[in-house]
Amino acid sequence: MSDTVSNPPKNDNSQPLDPAPIANPRLWPLIAIALLQLAVLTIPGRIAPSTMFHFMSMMWGAIAGLALTSLWLVAFCRLPWRERLAAIALTVALALCAIFFSDASLNAMVLGVVITPWTIVACGAVALVSIPLGWSVQRAALVSVMVLATIFVLSVKMDGVRGTITAEFSPRWTPTNEQQLLAELKDKHVEHAAPDSASLAAQTSVWPGFRGPQRDGVLRGVSFATDWDLQPPKELWRHKLGPGWSSFCVIGQQIVTQEQRGDEEMVTCYDANSGEPVWEYGIETRFEESLAGPGPRATPTFHAGKVYAGGGSGFVSCINAADGTEVWKRDLTKDLKAKTPEWGFAASPLVAGNAVIVFAGDQNDTGKAVVAYDAETGDVKWTSGRGKHSYSSPHLTNLAGVDQVIMISDWGVQGLAVESGEVLWENEWNIEPGNRVVQPQIVADSVYVGTGLGMGTRKLDIAHDAEKWSATEEWTSRDLKPYFNDFVQYDGHFYGFDDRIFTCVDAATGDRVWKGGRYGHGQTLLVEDAGVLIVVGEDGEMALVKATPEGHEEITKFRVFEGKTWNHPVIADGKLFLRNGEEMVCYELRDWQETK
């Protein structure tokens, strides 16, 4: 494209018949900016070492793209100032319209990091393809892109993001699954099944809480048919439930989980054989954020006839397991002046002795990041620990012959005495931004800590002599980079997610053995005696995978849910329980038998 229009004809007095020539707009910088923006949006997601790196590249790419586009428009587009000011005014008006009239789920970060970069890409694309048509058509096309982008923003709501920070949208006027559930519950009377009082008041449970009896994601002492092509699991029932990323605890023939229903955060008990409700416990509170969505994050814990639950807004409740009545309730934001984390309180309560232990967060460095409540009364027994943020849960174990609670936070990892909260040992591993999510793995007297940020895994050897404790770093490996996806240990190897790809790592060295199986950001459960892994993918597919260092061997895979699935699977009494933020399902496993 030439830089100027041709010289206009002149009359005999050498005066131009038309206005003075003006320069054509300089569009190639806009096209170049759009190409760079497209590269930032697409390439890091394919080659990035971690999802956090991908997110940071998107954020800084969006800032750079907006800054460069603004600079081009103000200083280098070569348009008359009247058109530049009109373009700036239009942009500001459309941006304000999007900010003030869009759905509440589209916050400033979503508009800035997701919508703005793709709008820049679209503007560059139409500028490129419309070059032969001249500036008048290009100008109309650019205005149309900006108007259409605003219409899109005003017409949709965001249904959260995937683990890759990929946004999901739906029409603004369509009801959410939660709204549909509330409408169904309002229109019909829900019959509650008779509770199995004997099992609900039992002293023990085969699956009492988050990730099982030892919080390690391992099912022991049972086996079942693993040739799912010939003997597939049989679906027994499927029901809607409210949003939340909780898993289940199993109490006899009942299962208990947590969910959000409107303005109530619920702990709900269902019959394991039918999925029908048994009892409900609700607190008038709601936690919601636009990326991960609404609902509780933690999983209830069953102990000695009671259910202990931690909600996304900071309430910790003790509930009678037989009928769902409240025994006591505490509020972390009041007891410890804790600040609600960006993604909500997520610690599943740990029962150790007569203490109920949860992570609250210590914003003022007072040594009160972790709190222990009396299991019977709810009174505060002790506070201890470092860290402002953590989405991990307290972990009970025995190291060097001493029972202790392992707590991972943004500061690092600590071992706390069960009875007093005394810090026995600690290891600082403060990576910014420093939120931790995954659970530790314990092998002998070694603690394996994942960052929860896709930054790697560390092995700590814990020792205790007559004078002091020590936590010695054995290795730190980037061959296993869990994000919010827990890993399991079997026969000297770890199996879990290296960011988005399933991986096997040597537990002794931290070296990768194999990598394969793209399940997104899912969760896994080890069936130890069968030597298989239940892998629930982020997109709702479930795979049965052999737990072997010989290579990734997928036995079979089938779809369970259509929606995003981040919840941990549970197996108990020959049944496989799965849920996500929209529904739950139960499968019967064939040839179920106890091996011990």
PDB file of C-alpha atoms in Angstrom, residues 296-540:
ATOM      1  CA  PRO A 296     -16.802 -25.411  48.975  1.00  0.00           C
ATOM      2  CA  ARG A 297     -13.319 -26.705  48.208  1.00  0.00           C
ATOM      3  CA  ALA A 298     -12.752 -29.042  51.165  1.00  0.00           C
ATOM      4  CA  THR A 299     -13.967 -32.596  51.837  1.00  0.00           C
ATOM      5  CA  PRO A 300     -15.840 -33.581  55.018  1.00  0.00           C
ATOM      6  CA  THR A 301     -14.139 -35.797  57.616  1.00  0.00           C
ATOM      7  CA  PHE A 302     -15.934 -38.516  59.580  1.00  0.00           C
ATOM      8  CA  HIS A 303     -14.796 -39.474  63.081  1.00  0.00           C
ATOM      9  CA  ALA A 304     -16.537 -41.138  66.019  1.00  0.00           C
ATOM     10  CA  GLY A 305     -20.094 -40.453  64.936  1.00  0.00           C
ATOM     11  CA  LYS A 306     -19.494 -36.872  63.815  1.00  0.00           C
ATOM     12  CA  VAL A 307     -18.775 -35.117  60.537  1.00  0.00           C
ATOM     13  CA  TYR A 308     -16.331 -32.205  60.481  1.00  0.00           C
ATOM     14  CA  ALA A 309     -16.533 -29.819  57.533  1.00  0.00           C
ATOM     15  CA  GLY A 310     -14.630 -26.733  56.413  1.00  0.00           C
ATOM     16  CA  GLY A 311     -16.354 -24.278  54.103  1.00  0.00           C
ATOM     17  CA  GLY A 312     -15.014 -21.946  51.445  1.00  0.00           C
ATOM     18  CA  SER A 313     -15.903 -18.867  53.506  1.00  0.00           C
ATOM     19  CA  GLY A 314     -14.083 -20.063  56.629  1.00  0.00           C
ATOM     20  CA  PHE A 315     -16.711 -21.831  58.728  1.00  0.00           C
ATOM     21  CA  VAL A 316     -15.635 -25.046  60.465  1.00  0.00           C
ATOM     22  CA  SER A 317     -18.553 -27.208  61.624  1.00  0.00           C
ATOM     23  CA  CYS A 318     -19.061 -30.299  63.733  1.00  0.00           C
ATOM     24  CA  ILE A 319     -22.220 -32.189  62.708  1.00  0.00           C
ATOM     25  CA  ASN A 320     -23.985 -35.215  64.145  1.00  0.00           C
ATOM     26  CA  ALA A 321     -23.500 -37.914  61.513  1.00  0.00           C
ATOM     27  CA  ALA A 322     -26.802 -39.599  62.324  1.00  0.00           C
ATOM     28  CA  ASP A 323     -29.147 -36.717  61.565  1.00  0.00           C
ATOM     29  CA  GLY A 324     -27.134 -33.702  60.373  1.00  0.00           C
ATOM     30  CA  THR A 325     -27.734 -31.553  63.433  1.00  0.00           C
ATOM     31  CA  GLU A 326     -25.077 -29.017  64.411  1.00  0.00           C
ATOM     32  CA  VAL A 327     -22.850 -29.789  67.409  1.00  0.00           C
ATOM     33  CA  TRP A 328     -20.643 -26.694  67.138  1.00  0.00           C
ATOM     34  CA  LYS A 329     -19.483 -24.141  64.576  1.00  0.00           C
ATOM     35  CA  ARG A 330     -16.462 -21.818  64.380  1.00  0.00           C
ATOM     36  CA  ASP A 331     -15.397 -19.050  61.994  1.00  0.00           C
ATOM     37  CA  LEU A 332     -11.724 -18.814  60.987  1.00  0.00           C
ATOM     38  CA  THR A 333     -12.097 -15.182  59.959  1.00  0.00           C
ATOM     39  CA  LYS A 334     -13.073 -14.324  63.548  1.00  0.00           C
ATOM     40  CA  ASP A 335     -11.060 -16.842  65.578  1.00  0.00           C
ATOM     41  CA  LEU A 336      -7.750 -16.087  63.860  1.00  0.00           C
ATOM     42  CA  LYS A 337      -8.656 -12.910  61.975  1.00  0.00           C
ATOM     43  CA  ALA A 338      -7.918 -14.936  58.859  1.00  0.00           C
ATOM     44  CA  LYS A 339      -8.489 -13.383  55.467  1.00  0.00           C
ATOM     45  CA  THR A 340     -10.548 -15.370  52.978  1.00  0.00           C
ATOM     46  CA  PRO A 341      -8.054 -16.625  50.350  1.00  0.00           C
ATOM     47  CA  GLU A 342      -8.500 -15.808  46.698  1.00  0.00           C
ATOM     48  CA  TRP A 343      -9.669 -19.362  45.937  1.00  0.00           C
ATOM     49  CA  GLY A 344     -11.447 -19.883  49.263  1.00  0.00           C
ATOM     50  CA  PHE A 345     -10.564 -21.841  52.393  1.00  0.00           C
ATOM     51  CA  ALA A 346      -9.719 -25.319  51.151  1.00  0.00           C
ATOM     52  CA  ALA A 347      -8.280 -27.355  54.059  1.00  0.00           C
ATOM     53  CA  SER A 348     -10.178 -30.571  54.746  1.00  0.00           C
ATOM     54  CA  PRO A 349     -10.378 -30.885  58.559  1.00  0.00           C
ATOM     55  CA  LEU A 350      -7.953 -33.391  60.081  1.00  0.00           C
ATOM     56  CA  VAL A 351      -8.959 -35.253  63.232  1.00  0.00           C
ATOM     57  CA  ALA A 352      -5.898 -36.183  65.317  1.00  0.00           C
ATOM     58  CA  GLY A 353      -6.560 -37.404  68.851  1.00  0.00           C
ATOM     59  CA  ASN A 354      -9.224 -35.075  70.220  1.00  0.00           C
ATOM     60  CA  ALA A 355      -8.214 -32.184  67.953  1.00  0.00           C
ATOM     61  CA  VAL A 356      -9.740 -30.959  64.680  1.00  0.00           C
ATOM     62  CA  ILE A 357      -6.953 -29.235  62.751  1.00  0.00           C
ATOM     63  CA  VAL A 358      -7.328 -26.842  59.808  1.00  0.00           C
ATOM     64  CA  PHE A 359      -5.204 -24.278  57.983  1.00  0.00           C
ATOM     65  CA  ALA A 360      -6.411 -20.693  58.327  1.00  0.00           C
ATOM     66  CA  GLY A 361      -3.513 -18.543  57.108  1.00  0.00           C
ATOM     67  CA  ASP A 362      -1.399 -16.066  59.033  1.00  0.00           C
ATOM     68  CA  GLN A 363      -1.473 -12.661  57.354  1.00  0.00           C
ATOM     69  CA  ASN A 364       0.416 -10.916  60.174  1.00  0.00           C
ATOM     70  CA  ASP A 365       3.240 -13.424  60.823  1.00  0.00           C
ATOM     71  CA  THR A 366       2.058 -14.175  64.353  1.00  0.00           C
ATOM     72  CA  GLY A 367       2.632 -17.939  64.189  1.00  0.00           C
ATOM     73  CA  LYS A 368      -1.087 -18.709  63.948  1.00  0.00           C
ATOM     74  CA  ALA A 369      -1.491 -20.192  60.485  1.00  0.00           C
ATOM     75  CA  VAL A 370      -2.872 -23.508  61.754  1.00  0.00           C
ATOM     76  CA  VAL A 371      -5.568 -23.940  64.411  1.00  0.00           C
ATOM     77  CA  ALA A 372      -6.624 -27.002  66.415  1.00  0.00           C
ATOM     78  CA  TYR A 373     -10.164 -27.092  67.823  1.00  0.00           C
ATOM     79  CA  ASP A 374     -11.350 -29.462  70.526  1.00  0.00           C
ATOM     80  CA  ALA A 375     -13.281 -32.189  68.693  1.00  0.00           C
ATOM     81  CA  GLU A 376     -16.065 -32.269  71.285  1.00  0.00           C
ATOM     82  CA  THR A 377     -16.523 -28.602  72.208  1.00  0.00           C
ATOM     83  CA  GLY A 378     -14.992 -26.578  69.376  1.00  0.00           C
ATOM     84  CA  ASP A 379     -12.761 -24.666  71.806  1.00  0.00           C
ATOM     85  CA  VAL A 380      -9.385 -23.548  70.469  1.00  0.00           C
ATOM     86  CA  LYS A 381      -6.681 -25.930  71.718  1.00  0.00           C
ATOM     87  CA  TRP A 382      -3.645 -24.386  70.036  1.00  0.00           C
ATOM     88  CA  THR A 383      -2.488 -22.254  67.124  1.00  0.00           C
ATOM     89  CA  SER A 384       0.826 -22.592  65.346  1.00  0.00           C
ATOM     90  CA  GLY A 385       2.619 -22.639  62.029  1.00  0.00           C
ATOM     91  CA  ARG A 386       3.815 -20.335  59.289  1.00  0.00           C
ATOM     92  CA  GLY A 387       2.320 -19.286  56.014  1.00  0.00           C
ATOM     93  CA  LYS A 388      -0.180 -16.813  54.650  1.00  0.00           C
ATOM     94  CA  HIS A 389      -1.694 -19.055  51.992  1.00  0.00           C
ATOM     95  CA  SER A 390      -2.269 -22.747  51.421  1.00  0.00           C
ATOM     96  CA  TYR A 391      -4.877 -24.846  49.664  1.00  0.00           C
ATOM     97  CA  SER A 392      -3.347 -28.032  51.023  1.00  0.00           C
ATOM     98  CA  SER A 393      -4.780 -29.915  54.026  1.00  0.00           C
ATOM     99  CA  PRO A 394      -3.098 -30.915  57.306  1.00  0.00           C
ATOM    100  CA  HIS A 395      -1.554 -34.387  57.010  1.00  0.00           C
ATOM    101  CA  LEU A 396      -1.153 -36.799  59.952  1.00  0.00           C
ATOM    102  CA  THR A 397       1.850 -39.120  59.935  1.00  0.00           C
ATOM    103  CA  ASN A 398       4.582 -40.653  62.076  1.00  0.00           C
ATOM    104  CA  LEU A 399       8.178 -39.603  61.476  1.00  0.00           C
ATOM    105  CA  ALA A 400      11.142 -40.796  63.515  1.00  0.00           C
ATOM    106  CA  GLY A 401       8.666 -42.495  65.842  1.00  0.00           C
ATOM    107  CA  VAL A 402       6.669 -39.344  66.633  1.00  0.00           C
ATOM    108  CA  ASP A 403       3.086 -38.606  65.541  1.00  0.00           C
ATOM    109  CA  GLN A 404       2.904 -35.191  63.902  1.00  0.00           C
ATOM    110  CA  VAL A 405       0.972 -33.038  61.480  1.00  0.00           C
ATOM    111  CA  ILE A 406       2.611 -32.051  58.205  1.00  0.00           C
ATOM    112  CA  MET A 407       1.470 -28.664  56.917  1.00  0.00           C
ATOM    113  CA  ILE A 408       2.485 -27.224  53.560  1.00  0.00           C
ATOM    114  CA  SER A 409       2.044 -23.498  52.918  1.00  0.00           C
ATOM    115  CA  ASP A 410       3.450 -20.729  50.764  1.00  0.00           C
ATOM    116  CA  TRP A 411       6.317 -20.438  53.283  1.00  0.00           C
ATOM    117  CA  GLY A 412       7.353 -24.067  52.973  1.00  0.00           C
ATOM    118  CA  VAL A 413       6.660 -27.215  55.012  1.00  0.00           C
ATOM    119  CA  GLN A 414       6.543 -27.820  58.764  1.00  0.00           C
ATOM    120  CA  GLY A 415       6.069 -30.730  61.153  1.00  0.00           C
ATOM    121  CA  LEU A 416       3.823 -29.808  64.105  1.00  0.00           C
ATOM    122  CA  ALA A 417       3.318 -31.748  67.338  1.00  0.00           C
ATOM    123  CA  VAL A 418      -0.223 -33.130  67.494  1.00  0.00           C
ATOM    124  CA  GLU A 419      -0.925 -32.240  71.126  1.00  0.00           C
ATOM    125  CA  SER A 420       0.644 -28.796  71.357  1.00  0.00           C
ATOM    126  CA  GLY A 421       1.280 -27.515  67.831  1.00  0.00           C
ATOM    127  CA  GLU A 422       4.989 -27.113  68.624  1.00  0.00           C
ATOM    128  CA  VAL A 423       7.073 -26.749  65.475  1.00  0.00           C
ATOM    129  CA  LEU A 424       9.292 -29.851  65.394  1.00  0.00           C
ATOM    130  CA  TRP A 425      11.058 -29.169  62.112  1.00  0.00           C
ATOM    131  CA  GLU A 426      10.634 -26.991  59.031  1.00  0.00           C
ATOM    132  CA  ASN A 427      11.979 -26.428  55.559  1.00  0.00           C
ATOM    133  CA  GLU A 428      11.530 -23.115  53.774  1.00  0.00           C
ATOM    134  CA  TRP A 429      10.584 -23.323  50.108  1.00  0.00           C
ATOM    135  CA  ASN A 430       8.961 -20.029  49.319  1.00  0.00           C
ATOM    136  CA  ILE A 431       8.272 -19.753  45.609  1.00  0.00           C
ATOM    137  CA  GLU A 432       6.418 -16.672  44.379  1.00  0.00           C
ATOM    138  CA  PRO A 433       3.549 -16.663  43.863  1.00  0.00           C
ATOM    139  CA  GLY A 434       3.517 -19.099  46.743  1.00  0.00           C
ATOM    140  CA  ASN A 435       0.219 -20.955  47.023  1.00  0.00           C
ATOM    141  CA  ARG A 436       0.506 -24.673  47.746  1.00  0.00           C
ATOM    142  CA  VAL A 437      -2.269 -27.109  46.848  1.00  0.00           C
ATOM    143  CA  VAL A 438      -1.158 -30.748  46.767  1.00  0.00           C
ATOM    144  CA  GLN A 439      -0.770 -33.152  49.682  1.00  0.00           C
ATOM    145  CA  PRO A 440       2.645 -34.456  50.766  1.00  0.00           C
ATOM    146  CA  GLN A 441       3.656 -38.068  50.242  1.00  0.00           C
ATOM    147  CA  ILE A 442       5.302 -39.906  53.130  1.00  0.00           C
ATOM    148  CA  VAL A 443       7.686 -42.813  52.534  1.00  0.00           C
ATOM    149  CA  ALA A 444       9.471 -44.125  55.640  1.00  0.00           C
ATOM    150  CA  ASP A 445      10.962 -40.997  57.268  1.00  0.00           C
ATOM    151  CA  SER A 446      10.949 -38.943  54.088  1.00  0.00           C
ATOM    152  CA  VAL A 447       8.452 -36.246  53.143  1.00  0.00           C
ATOM    153  CA  TYR A 448       7.885 -35.468  49.464  1.00  0.00           C
ATOM    154  CA  VAL A 449       6.528 -31.984  48.863  1.00  0.00           C
ATOM    155  CA  GLY A 450       5.031 -30.702  45.621  1.00  0.00           C
ATOM    156  CA  THR A 451       4.847 -26.960  45.107  1.00  0.00           C
ATOM    157  CA  GLY A 452       1.284 -27.002  43.822  1.00  0.00           C
ATOM    158  CA  LEU A 453       2.431 -24.477  41.203  1.00  0.00           C
ATOM    159  CA  GLY A 454       3.908 -26.719  38.554  1.00  0.00           C
ATOM    160  CA  MET A 455       7.404 -25.863  39.833  1.00  0.00           C
ATOM    161  CA  GLY A 456       8.653 -29.258  41.013  1.00  0.00           C
ATOM    162  CA  THR A 457       8.834 -31.728  43.908  1.00  0.00           C
ATOM    163  CA  ARG A 458      11.258 -31.914  46.837  1.00  0.00           C
ATOM    164  CA  LYS A 459      12.363 -34.848  49.002  1.00  0.00           C
ATOM    165  CA  LEU A 460      13.082 -34.096  52.673  1.00  0.00           C
ATOM    166  CA  ASP A 461      14.690 -36.649  54.986  1.00  0.00           C
ATOM    167  CA  ILE A 462      13.434 -36.122  58.540  1.00  0.00           C
ATOM    168  CA  ALA A 463      15.583 -37.155  61.513  1.00  0.00           C
ATOM    169  CA  HIS A 464      15.433 -36.720  65.278  1.00  0.00           C
ATOM    170  CA  ASP A 465      18.154 -37.178  67.875  1.00  0.00           C
ATOM    171  CA  ALA A 466      18.254 -36.365  71.580  1.00  0.00           C
ATOM    172  CA  GLU A 467      18.760 -32.664  70.898  1.00  0.00           C
ATOM    173  CA  LYS A 468      16.928 -31.610  67.801  1.00  0.00           C
ATOM    174  CA  TRP A 469      15.013 -32.401  64.625  1.00  0.00           C
ATOM    175  CA  SER A 470      16.414 -31.981  61.135  1.00  0.00           C
ATOM    176  CA  ALA A 471      14.860 -31.753  57.682  1.00  0.00           C
ATOM    177  CA  THR A 472      17.520 -32.373  55.040  1.00  0.00           C
ATOM    178  CA  GLU A 473      16.841 -31.739  51.384  1.00  0.00           C
ATOM    179  CA  GLU A 474      17.724 -34.908  49.473  1.00  0.00           C
ATOM    180  CA  TRP A 475      16.717 -33.654  46.037  1.00  0.00           C
ATOM    181  CA  THR A 476      14.463 -31.227  44.222  1.00  0.00           C
ATOM    182  CA  SER A 477      13.163 -32.424  40.869  1.00  0.00           C
ATOM    183  CA  ARG A 478      11.341 -30.716  38.035  1.00  0.00           C
ATOM    184  CA  ASP A 479      10.356 -34.058  36.508  1.00  0.00           C
ATOM    185  CA  LEU A 480       7.198 -34.080  38.631  1.00  0.00           C
ATOM    186  CA  LYS A 481       5.490 -30.689  38.668  1.00  0.00           C
ATOM    187  CA  PRO A 482       2.024 -31.089  40.203  1.00  0.00           C
ATOM    188  CA  TYR A 483      -0.283 -28.109  40.010  1.00  0.00           C
ATOM    189  CA  PHE A 484      -3.414 -28.857  42.066  1.00  0.00           C
ATOM    190  CA  ASN A 485      -3.352 -32.559  41.227  1.00  0.00           C
ATOM    191  CA  ASP A 486      -2.222 -35.005  43.916  1.00  0.00           C
ATOM    192  CA  PHE A 487       0.153 -37.866  43.193  1.00  0.00           C
ATOM    193  CA  VAL A 488       0.368 -41.395  44.654  1.00  0.00           C
ATOM    194  CA  GLN A 489       3.213 -43.765  45.567  1.00  0.00           C
ATOM    195  CA  TYR A 490       3.438 -47.430  44.569  1.00  0.00           C
ATOM    196  CA  ASP A 491       6.387 -49.799  44.700  1.00  0.00           C
ATOM    197  CA  GLY A 492       9.076 -47.129  44.758  1.00  0.00           C
ATOM    198  CA  HIS A 493       7.521 -44.864  42.151  1.00  0.00           C
ATOM    199  CA  PHE A 494       5.273 -41.830  42.106  1.00  0.00           C
ATOM    200  CA  TYR A 495       2.393 -41.590  39.653  1.00  0.00           C
ATOM    201  CA  GLY A 496       0.736 -38.263  39.032  1.00  0.00           C
ATOM    202  CA  PHE A 497       0.503 -35.205  36.839  1.00  0.00           C
ATOM    203  CA  ASP A 498       3.550 -33.406  35.553  1.00  0.00           C
ATOM    204  CA  ASP A 499       1.477 -30.296  34.985  1.00  0.00           C
ATOM    205  CA  ARG A 500      -1.040 -31.703  32.432  1.00  0.00           C
ATOM    206  CA  ILE A 501       0.616 -34.984  31.439  1.00  0.00           C
ATOM    207  CA  PHE A 502       0.506 -38.166  33.498  1.00  0.00           C
ATOM    208  CA  THR A 503       3.949 -39.228  34.674  1.00  0.00           C
ATOM    209  CA  CYS A 504       5.905 -41.893  36.537  1.00  0.00           C
ATOM    210  CA  VAL A 505       8.897 -40.762  38.639  1.00  0.00           C
ATOM    211  CA  ASP A 506      11.480 -42.748  40.599  1.00  0.00           C
ATOM    212  CA  ALA A 507      10.840 -41.950  44.283  1.00  0.00           C
ATOM    213  CA  ALA A 508      14.482 -42.507  45.206  1.00  0.00           C
ATOM    214  CA  THR A 509      15.952 -40.015  42.754  1.00  0.00           C
ATOM    215  CA  GLY A 510      13.131 -37.827  41.451  1.00  0.00           C
ATOM    216  CA  ASP A 511      14.043 -38.795  37.891  1.00  0.00           C
ATOM    217  CA  ARG A 512      11.315 -39.303  35.323  1.00  0.00           C
ATOM    218  CA  VAL A 513      10.690 -42.905  34.278  1.00  0.00           C
ATOM    219  CA  TRP A 514       7.983 -42.234  31.702  1.00  0.00           C
ATOM    220  CA  LYS A 515       5.543 -39.559  30.652  1.00  0.00           C
ATOM    221  CA  GLY A 516       2.326 -40.164  28.750  1.00  0.00           C
ATOM    222  CA  GLY A 517      -1.422 -39.750  28.904  1.00  0.00           C
ATOM    223  CA  ARG A 518      -2.936 -36.327  28.438  1.00  0.00           C
ATOM    224  CA  TYR A 519      -5.779 -36.142  30.948  1.00  0.00           C
ATOM    225  CA  GLY A 520      -5.664 -32.410  31.609  1.00  0.00           C
ATOM    226  CA  HIS A 521      -5.525 -31.393  35.254  1.00  0.00           C
ATOM    227  CA  GLY A 522      -7.205 -34.453  36.751  1.00  0.00           C
ATOM    228  CA  GLN A 523      -6.948 -36.582  39.880  1.00  0.00           C
ATOM    229  CA  THR A 524      -5.836 -40.146  40.522  1.00  0.00           C
ATOM    230  CA  LEU A 525      -6.519 -42.977  42.959  1.00  0.00           C
ATOM    231  CA  LEU A 526      -4.285 -46.036  43.422  1.00  0.00           C
ATOM    232  CA  VAL A 527      -5.881 -49.460  43.972  1.00  0.00           C
ATOM    233  CA  GLU A 528      -2.826 -51.018  45.563  1.00  0.00           C
ATOM    234  CA  ASP A 529      -3.646 -54.748  45.491  1.00  0.00           C
ATOM    235  CA  ALA A 530      -4.855 -54.581  41.891  1.00  0.00           C
ATOM    236  CA  GLY A 531      -1.864 -52.497  40.778  1.00  0.00           C
ATOM    237  CA  VAL A 532      -4.045 -50.053  38.841  1.00  0.00           C
ATOM    238  CA  LEU A 533      -4.751 -46.335  38.860  1.00  0.00           C
ATOM    239  CA  ILE A 534      -8.140 -44.699  38.485  1.00  0.00           C
ATOM    240  CA  VAL A 535      -7.418 -41.458  36.613  1.00  0.00           C
ATOM    241  CA  VAL A 536     -10.252 -38.950  36.330  1.00  0.00           C
ATOM    242  CA  GLY A 537      -9.450 -36.432  33.620  1.00  0.00           C
ATOM    243  CA  GLU A 538     -10.300 -32.755  33.767  1.00  0.00           C
ATOM    244  CA  ASP A 539     -12.691 -33.105  30.825  1.00  0.00           C
ATOM    245  CA  GLY A 540     -14.778 -35.759  32.602  1.00  0.00           C
TER     246      GLY A 540
END
